[in-house]
Coordinates of C-alpha atoms and ligand atoms in Angstrom, one line a residue:
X181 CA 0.0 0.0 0.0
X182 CA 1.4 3.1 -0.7
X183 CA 1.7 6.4 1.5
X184 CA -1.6 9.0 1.5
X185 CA -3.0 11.7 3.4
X186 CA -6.2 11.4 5.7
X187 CA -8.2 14.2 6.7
X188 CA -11.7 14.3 8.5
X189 CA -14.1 17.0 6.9
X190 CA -16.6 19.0 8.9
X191 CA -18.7 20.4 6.3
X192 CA -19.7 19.3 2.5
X193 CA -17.7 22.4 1.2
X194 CA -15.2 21.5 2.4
X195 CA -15.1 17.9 1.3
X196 CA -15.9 18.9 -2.1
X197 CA -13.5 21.5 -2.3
X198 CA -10.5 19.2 -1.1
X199 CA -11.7 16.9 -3.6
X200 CA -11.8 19.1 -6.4
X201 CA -8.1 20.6 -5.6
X202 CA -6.5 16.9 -5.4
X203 CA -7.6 14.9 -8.8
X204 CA -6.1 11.8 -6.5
X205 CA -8.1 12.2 -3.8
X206 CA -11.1 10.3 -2.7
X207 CA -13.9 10.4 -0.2
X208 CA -14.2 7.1 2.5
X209 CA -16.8 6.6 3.2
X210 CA -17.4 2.7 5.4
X211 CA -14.1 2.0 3.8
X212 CA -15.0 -1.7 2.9
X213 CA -14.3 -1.7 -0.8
X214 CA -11.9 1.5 -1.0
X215 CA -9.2 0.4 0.9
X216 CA -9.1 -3.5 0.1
X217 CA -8.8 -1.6 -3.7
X218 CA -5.7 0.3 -2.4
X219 CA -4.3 -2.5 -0.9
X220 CA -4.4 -4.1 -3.9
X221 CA -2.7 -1.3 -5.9
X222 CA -5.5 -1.2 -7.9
X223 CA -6.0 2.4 -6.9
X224 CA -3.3 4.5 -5.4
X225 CA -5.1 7.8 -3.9
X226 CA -2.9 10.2 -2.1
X227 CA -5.7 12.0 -0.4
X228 CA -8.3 10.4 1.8
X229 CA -11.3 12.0 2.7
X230 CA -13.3 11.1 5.5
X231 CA -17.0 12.5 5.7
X232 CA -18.2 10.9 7.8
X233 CA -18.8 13.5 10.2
X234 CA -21.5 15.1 7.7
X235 CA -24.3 15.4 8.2
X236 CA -25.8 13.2 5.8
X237 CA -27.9 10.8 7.6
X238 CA -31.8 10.5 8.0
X239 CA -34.7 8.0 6.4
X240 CA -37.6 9.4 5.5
X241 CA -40.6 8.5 3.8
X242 CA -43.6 10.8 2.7
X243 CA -46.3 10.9 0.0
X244 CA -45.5 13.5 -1.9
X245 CA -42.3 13.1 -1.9
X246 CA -41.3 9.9 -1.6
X247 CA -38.7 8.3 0.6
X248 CA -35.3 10.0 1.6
X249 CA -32.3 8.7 2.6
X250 CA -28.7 10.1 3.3
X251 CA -26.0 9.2 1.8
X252 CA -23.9 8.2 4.6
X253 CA -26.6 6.0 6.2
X254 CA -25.5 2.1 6.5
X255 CA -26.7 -0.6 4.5
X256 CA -27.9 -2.6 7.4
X257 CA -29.8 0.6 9.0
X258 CA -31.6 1.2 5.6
X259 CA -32.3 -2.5 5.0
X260 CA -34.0 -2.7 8.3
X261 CA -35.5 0.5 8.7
X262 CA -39.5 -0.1 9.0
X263 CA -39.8 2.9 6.5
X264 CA -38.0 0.7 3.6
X265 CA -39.6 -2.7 4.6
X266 CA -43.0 -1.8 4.5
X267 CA -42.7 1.1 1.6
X268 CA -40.3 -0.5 -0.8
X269 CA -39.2 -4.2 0.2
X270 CA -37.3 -4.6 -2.9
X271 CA -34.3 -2.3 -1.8
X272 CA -34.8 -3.8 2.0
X273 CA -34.4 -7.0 0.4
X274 CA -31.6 -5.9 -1.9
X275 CA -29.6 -4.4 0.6
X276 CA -29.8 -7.6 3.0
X277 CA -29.1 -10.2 0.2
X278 CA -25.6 -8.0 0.0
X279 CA -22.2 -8.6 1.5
X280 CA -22.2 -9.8 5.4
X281 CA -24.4 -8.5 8.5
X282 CA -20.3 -7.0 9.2
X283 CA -20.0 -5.1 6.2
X284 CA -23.5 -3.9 6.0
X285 CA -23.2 -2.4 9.3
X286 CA -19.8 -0.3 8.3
X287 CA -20.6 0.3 4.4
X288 CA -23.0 3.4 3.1
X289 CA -25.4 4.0 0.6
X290 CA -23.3 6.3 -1.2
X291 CA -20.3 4.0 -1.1
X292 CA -22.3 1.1 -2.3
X293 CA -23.4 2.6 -5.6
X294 CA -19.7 3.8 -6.2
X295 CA -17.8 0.1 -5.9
X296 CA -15.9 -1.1 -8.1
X297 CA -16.8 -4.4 -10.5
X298 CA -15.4 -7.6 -9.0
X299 CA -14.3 -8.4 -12.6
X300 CA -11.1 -11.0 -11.3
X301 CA -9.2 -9.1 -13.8
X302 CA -9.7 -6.2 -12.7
X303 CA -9.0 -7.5 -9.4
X304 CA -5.5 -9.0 -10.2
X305 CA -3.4 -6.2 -11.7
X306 CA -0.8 -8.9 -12.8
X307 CA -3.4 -9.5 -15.9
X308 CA -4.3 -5.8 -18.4
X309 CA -7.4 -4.6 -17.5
X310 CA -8.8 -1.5 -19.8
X311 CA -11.0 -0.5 -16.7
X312 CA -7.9 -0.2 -14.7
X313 CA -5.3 0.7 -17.5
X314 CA -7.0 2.0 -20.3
X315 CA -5.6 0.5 -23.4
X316 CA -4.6 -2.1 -22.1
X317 CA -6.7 -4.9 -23.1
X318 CA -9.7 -7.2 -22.1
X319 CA -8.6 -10.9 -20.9
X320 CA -12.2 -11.1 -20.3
X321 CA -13.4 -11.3 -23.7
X322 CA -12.2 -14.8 -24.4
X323 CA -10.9 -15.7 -20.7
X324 CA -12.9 -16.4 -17.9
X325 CA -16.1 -14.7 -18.2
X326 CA -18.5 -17.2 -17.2
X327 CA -19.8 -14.0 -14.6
X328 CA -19.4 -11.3 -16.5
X329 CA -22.2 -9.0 -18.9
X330 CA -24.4 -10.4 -21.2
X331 CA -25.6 -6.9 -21.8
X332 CA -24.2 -3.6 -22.4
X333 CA -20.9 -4.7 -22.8
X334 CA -17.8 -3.2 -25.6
X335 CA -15.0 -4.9 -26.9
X336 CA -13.3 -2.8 -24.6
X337 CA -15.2 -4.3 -21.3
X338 CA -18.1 -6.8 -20.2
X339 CA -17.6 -6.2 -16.0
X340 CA -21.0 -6.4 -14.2
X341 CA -21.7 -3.8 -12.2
X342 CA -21.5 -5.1 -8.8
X343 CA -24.3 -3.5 -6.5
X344 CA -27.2 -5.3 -5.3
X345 CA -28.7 -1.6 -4.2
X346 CA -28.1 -0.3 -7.3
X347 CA -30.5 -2.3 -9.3
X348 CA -33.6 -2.2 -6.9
X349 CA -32.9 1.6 -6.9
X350 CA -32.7 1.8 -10.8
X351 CA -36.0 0.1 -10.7
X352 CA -37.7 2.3 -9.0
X353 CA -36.9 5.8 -10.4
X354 CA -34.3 6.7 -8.0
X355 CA -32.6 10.1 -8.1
X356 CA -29.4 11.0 -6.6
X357 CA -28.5 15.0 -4.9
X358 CA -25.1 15.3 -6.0
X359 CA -22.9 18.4 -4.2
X360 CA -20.3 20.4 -6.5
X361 CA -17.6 22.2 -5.0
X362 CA -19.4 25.6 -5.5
X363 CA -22.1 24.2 -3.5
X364 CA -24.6 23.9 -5.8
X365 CA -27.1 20.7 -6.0
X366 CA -28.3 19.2 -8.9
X367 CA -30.5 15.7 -9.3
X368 CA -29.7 12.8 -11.4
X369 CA -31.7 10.0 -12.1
X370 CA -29.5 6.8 -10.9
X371 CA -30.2 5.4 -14.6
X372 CA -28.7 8.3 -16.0
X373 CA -25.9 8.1 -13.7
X374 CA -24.3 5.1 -14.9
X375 CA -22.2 4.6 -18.2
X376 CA -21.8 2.2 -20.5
X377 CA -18.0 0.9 -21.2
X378 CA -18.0 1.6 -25.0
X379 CA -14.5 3.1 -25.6
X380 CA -13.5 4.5 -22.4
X381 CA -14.7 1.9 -19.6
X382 CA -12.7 3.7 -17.3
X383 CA -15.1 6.3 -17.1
X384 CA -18.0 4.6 -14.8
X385 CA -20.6 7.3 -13.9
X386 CA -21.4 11.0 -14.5
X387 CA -19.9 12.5 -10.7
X388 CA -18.4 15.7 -11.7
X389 CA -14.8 16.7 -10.6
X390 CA -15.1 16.8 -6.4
X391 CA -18.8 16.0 -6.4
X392 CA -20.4 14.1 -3.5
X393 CA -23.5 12.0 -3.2
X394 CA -25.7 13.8 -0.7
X395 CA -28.7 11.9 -0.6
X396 CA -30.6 9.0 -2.7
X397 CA -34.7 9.8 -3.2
X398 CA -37.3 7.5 -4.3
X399 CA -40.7 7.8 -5.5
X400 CA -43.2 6.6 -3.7
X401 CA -45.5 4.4 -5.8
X402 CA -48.5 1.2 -5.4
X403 CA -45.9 -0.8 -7.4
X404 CA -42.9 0.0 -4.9
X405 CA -44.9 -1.3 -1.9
X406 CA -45.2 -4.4 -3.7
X407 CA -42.1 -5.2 -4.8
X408 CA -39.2 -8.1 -4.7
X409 CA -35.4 -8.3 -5.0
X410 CA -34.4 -12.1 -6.0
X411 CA -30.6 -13.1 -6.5
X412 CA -29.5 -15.8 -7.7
X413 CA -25.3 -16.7 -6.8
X414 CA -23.0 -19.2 -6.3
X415 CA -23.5 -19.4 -2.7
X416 CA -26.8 -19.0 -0.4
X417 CA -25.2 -16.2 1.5
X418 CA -21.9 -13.5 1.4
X419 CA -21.7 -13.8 -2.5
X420 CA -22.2 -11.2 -5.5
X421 CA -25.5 -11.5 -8.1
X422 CA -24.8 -14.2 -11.1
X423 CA -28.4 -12.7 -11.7
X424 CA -30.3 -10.8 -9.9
X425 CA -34.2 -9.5 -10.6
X426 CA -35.9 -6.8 -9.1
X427 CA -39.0 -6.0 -9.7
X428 CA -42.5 -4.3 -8.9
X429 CA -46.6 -4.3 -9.3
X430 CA -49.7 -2.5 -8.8
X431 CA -51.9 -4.9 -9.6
X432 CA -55.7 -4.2 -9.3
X433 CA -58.8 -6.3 -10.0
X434 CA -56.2 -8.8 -11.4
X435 CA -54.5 -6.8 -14.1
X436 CA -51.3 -5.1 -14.3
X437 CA -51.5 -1.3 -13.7
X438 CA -48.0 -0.5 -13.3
X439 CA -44.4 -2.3 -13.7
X440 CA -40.9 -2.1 -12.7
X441 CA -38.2 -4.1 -13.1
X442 CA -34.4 -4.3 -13.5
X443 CA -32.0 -7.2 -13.6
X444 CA -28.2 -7.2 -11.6
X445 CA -25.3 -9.4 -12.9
X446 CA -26.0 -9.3 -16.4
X447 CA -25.7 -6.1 -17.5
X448 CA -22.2 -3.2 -17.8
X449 CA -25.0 -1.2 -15.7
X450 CA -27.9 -1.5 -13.4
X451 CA -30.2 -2.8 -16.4
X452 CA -33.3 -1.5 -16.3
X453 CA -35.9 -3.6 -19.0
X454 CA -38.6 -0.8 -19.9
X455 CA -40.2 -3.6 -22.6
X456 CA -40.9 -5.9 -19.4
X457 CA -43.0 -3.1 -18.2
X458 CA -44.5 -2.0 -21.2
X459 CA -45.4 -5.1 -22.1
X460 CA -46.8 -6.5 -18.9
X461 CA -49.1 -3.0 -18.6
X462 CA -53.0 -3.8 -19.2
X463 CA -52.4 -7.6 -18.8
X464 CA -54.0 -10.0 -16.7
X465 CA -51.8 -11.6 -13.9
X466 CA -50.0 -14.7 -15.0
X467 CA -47.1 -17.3 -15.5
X468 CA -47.6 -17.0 -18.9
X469 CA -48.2 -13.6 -19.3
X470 CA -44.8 -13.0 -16.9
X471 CA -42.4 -15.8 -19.2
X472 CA -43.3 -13.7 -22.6
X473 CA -42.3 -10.2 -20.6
X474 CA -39.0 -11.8 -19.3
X475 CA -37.8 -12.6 -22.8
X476 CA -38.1 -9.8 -24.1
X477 CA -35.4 -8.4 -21.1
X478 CA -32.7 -10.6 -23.0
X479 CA -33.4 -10.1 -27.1
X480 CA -30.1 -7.7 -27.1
X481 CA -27.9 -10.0 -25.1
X482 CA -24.4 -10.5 -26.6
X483 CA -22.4 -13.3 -24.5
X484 CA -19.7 -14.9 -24.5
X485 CA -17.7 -18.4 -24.2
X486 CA -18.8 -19.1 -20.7
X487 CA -22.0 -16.8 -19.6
X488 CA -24.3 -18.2 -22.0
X489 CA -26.2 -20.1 -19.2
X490 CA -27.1 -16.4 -18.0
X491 CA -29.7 -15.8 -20.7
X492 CA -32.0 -18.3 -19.6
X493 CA -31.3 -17.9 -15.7
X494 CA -32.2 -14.0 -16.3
X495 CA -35.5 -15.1 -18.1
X496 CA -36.5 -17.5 -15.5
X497 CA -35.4 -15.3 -12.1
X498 CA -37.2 -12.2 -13.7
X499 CA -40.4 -14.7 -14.1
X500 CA -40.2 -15.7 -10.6
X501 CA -40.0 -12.9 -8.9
X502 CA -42.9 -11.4 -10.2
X503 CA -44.8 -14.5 -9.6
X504 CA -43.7 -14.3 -5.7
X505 CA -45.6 -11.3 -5.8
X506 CA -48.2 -11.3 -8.1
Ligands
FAD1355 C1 -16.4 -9.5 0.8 C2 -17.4 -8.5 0.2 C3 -18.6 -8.9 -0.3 C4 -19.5 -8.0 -0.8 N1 -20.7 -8.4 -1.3 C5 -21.6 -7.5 -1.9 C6 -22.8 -7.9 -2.4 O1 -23.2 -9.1 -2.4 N2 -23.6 -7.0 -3.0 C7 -23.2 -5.6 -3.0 O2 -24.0 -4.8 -3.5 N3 -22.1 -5.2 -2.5 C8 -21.2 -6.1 -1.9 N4 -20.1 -5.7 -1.4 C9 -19.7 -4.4 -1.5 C10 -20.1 -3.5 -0.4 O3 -21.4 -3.4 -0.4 C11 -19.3 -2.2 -0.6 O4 -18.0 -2.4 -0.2 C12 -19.9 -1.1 0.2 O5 -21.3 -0.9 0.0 C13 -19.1 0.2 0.0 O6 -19.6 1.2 0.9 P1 -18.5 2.0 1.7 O7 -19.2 3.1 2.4 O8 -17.7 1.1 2.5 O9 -17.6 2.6 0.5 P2 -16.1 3.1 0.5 O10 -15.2 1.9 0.4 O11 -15.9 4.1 1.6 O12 -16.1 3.9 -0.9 C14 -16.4 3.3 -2.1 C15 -16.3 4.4 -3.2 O13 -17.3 5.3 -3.1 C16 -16.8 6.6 -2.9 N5 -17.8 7.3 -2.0 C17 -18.2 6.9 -0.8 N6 -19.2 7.7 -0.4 C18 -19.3 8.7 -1.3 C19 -20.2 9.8 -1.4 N7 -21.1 10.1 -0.5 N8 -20.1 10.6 -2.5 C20 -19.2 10.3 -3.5 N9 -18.4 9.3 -3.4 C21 -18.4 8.4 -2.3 C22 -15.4 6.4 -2.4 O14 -14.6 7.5 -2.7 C23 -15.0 5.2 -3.1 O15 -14.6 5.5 -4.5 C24 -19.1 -6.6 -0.8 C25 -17.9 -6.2 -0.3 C26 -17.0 -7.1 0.2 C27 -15.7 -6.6 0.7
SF4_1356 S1 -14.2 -6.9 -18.4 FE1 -13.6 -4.8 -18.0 S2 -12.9 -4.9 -15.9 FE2 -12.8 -7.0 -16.7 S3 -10.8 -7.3 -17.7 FE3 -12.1 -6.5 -19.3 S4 -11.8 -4.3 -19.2 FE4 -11.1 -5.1 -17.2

């Protein structure tokens, strides 16, 4: 690990402001993924900035303006808070299907949507990696990609993105309050936040220079109180998405009002699946009805040697976990 700098910030100004004057420099938030990353050499930062002593806390939920939740909040607060159980189980469920009851207790919101993929080559900085040094090539393409993108991906990079969070959130209409360093605020839909690799998958999301996640809002909605986050990995517990599905209804007099849903492990980004919804709109409630939605979520998938098997698990997670709450 190399040597950095640590200072604790009392206000966002001046986090955002020591950001902006250090281009190496990066908040900490629970440090569970940052500093492991370091560790690694993976990223060397020679400024850390620690905020948590902003106020950036609070869970709030109201009708007209849906639920509100800081950015420095934990995972395991937000996953249990009565607020987000009742109002909108599928990012409860999301957040407690991630990582351990340890890490959940330490890690933030705002950290979790900013992690890193767990692409092993990006991971091992004895192999190229374009994500970690651009130009420098993609093992992944032809290596070992059996959990790797199916969707969204570039010759240049096919890494997942990694957060559970990330994808109930995109289904939903999340927005994000960013901070600048002038102190201004501006509001970003989470599935505008994210980008795709194409040339430059360095470039991950659209946080300005020294721009901090303030807070994470959510509409509130019939089909966010009845909604479900299902994953689907390797092992039952402490193990990243091979797929994940999360999803939403309002369902009255047995037809479909409203849809959501959005599938993790697949996808270079949170993958949202608008043609799910728009197809399942207007329709009465059934297996059959659900099966024909959830292929239409994979008709642009594009993988390779070893993920194939994800194109059918994606249909048939995305079919169940709308039938678990249909
Ligand atoms: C063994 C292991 C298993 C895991 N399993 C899962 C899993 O199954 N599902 C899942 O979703 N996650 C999983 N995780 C990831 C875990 O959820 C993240 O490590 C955690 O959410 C990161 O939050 P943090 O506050 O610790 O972030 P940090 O490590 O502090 O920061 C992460 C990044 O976010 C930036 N950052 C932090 N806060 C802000 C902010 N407010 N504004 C702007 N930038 C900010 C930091 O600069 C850094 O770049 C796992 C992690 C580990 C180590
Ligand atoms: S898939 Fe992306 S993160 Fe993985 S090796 Fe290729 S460029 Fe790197």
């Amino acid at each position: 690990m190399n040597n950095f700098s640590y200072i604790q910030v009392a206000s966002t100004k001046e986090a955002t402001t020591a950001k902006a004057a250090d281009k190496q420099a990066a908040f900490i938030g629970g440090g569970t993924t940052l500093i492991d990353i370091m560790k690694s050499d993976i990223e060397q930062h020679s400024l850390l900035i620690d905020i948590n002593k902003l106020a950036l806390l609070g869970i709030a939920d109201d009708a007209a303006t849906g639920l509100r939740i800081g950015a420095l909040e934990r995972m395991s607060a937000v996953g249990e808070h009565p607020l987000v159980v009742q109002g909108y189980p599928v990012i409860s469920e999301s957040l407690l299907a991630s990582a351990s009851p340890q890490l959940r207790n330490m890690a933030s919101m705002g950290g979790n949507l900013l992690q890193k993929t767990r692409c092993g080559y990006y991971r091992d900085v004895a192999f190229p990696c374009n994500k970690r040094v651009p130009g420098s090539g993609c093992p992944a393409q032809t290596g070992d990609n059996r959990t790797l993108a199916i969707l969204g991906g570039s010759p240049n990079c096919i890494a997942t993105h990694a957060s559970d969070l990330a994808v109930a959130l995109v289904a939903l209409d999340a927005k994000l309050t960013l901070e600048s360093p002038k102190g201004t605020t501006r509001v970003v839909p989470l599935l505008d936040f994210y980008k795709l690799p194409g040339a430059t998958p360095q470039l991950e999301n659209h946080l300005a220079p020294g721009e901090l996640i303030i807070a994470i809002t959510v509409p509130a909605a019939a089909h966010a109180r009845r909604s479900h986050y299902l994953k689907v990995r390797d092992r039952a517990s402490y193990a990243y998405a091979l797929v994940s599905a999360a999803v939403g209804l309002d369902v009255q007099n047995g037809v479909i009002k409203s849809a959501r849903a959005a599938l993790g492990g697949v996808g270079t980004v949170p993958w949202r699946v608008p043609a799910v919804e728009k197809y399942l709109v207007g329709k009465p409630v059934s297996e059959d009805n659900f099966r024909a939605a959830a292929a239409l979520a994979v008709r642009e998938a594009a993988p390779r040697e070893h993920n194939k098997f994800k194109i059918e698990l994606a249909q048939s997670t995305l079919t169940r976990a709308f039938l678990e709450i249909a």
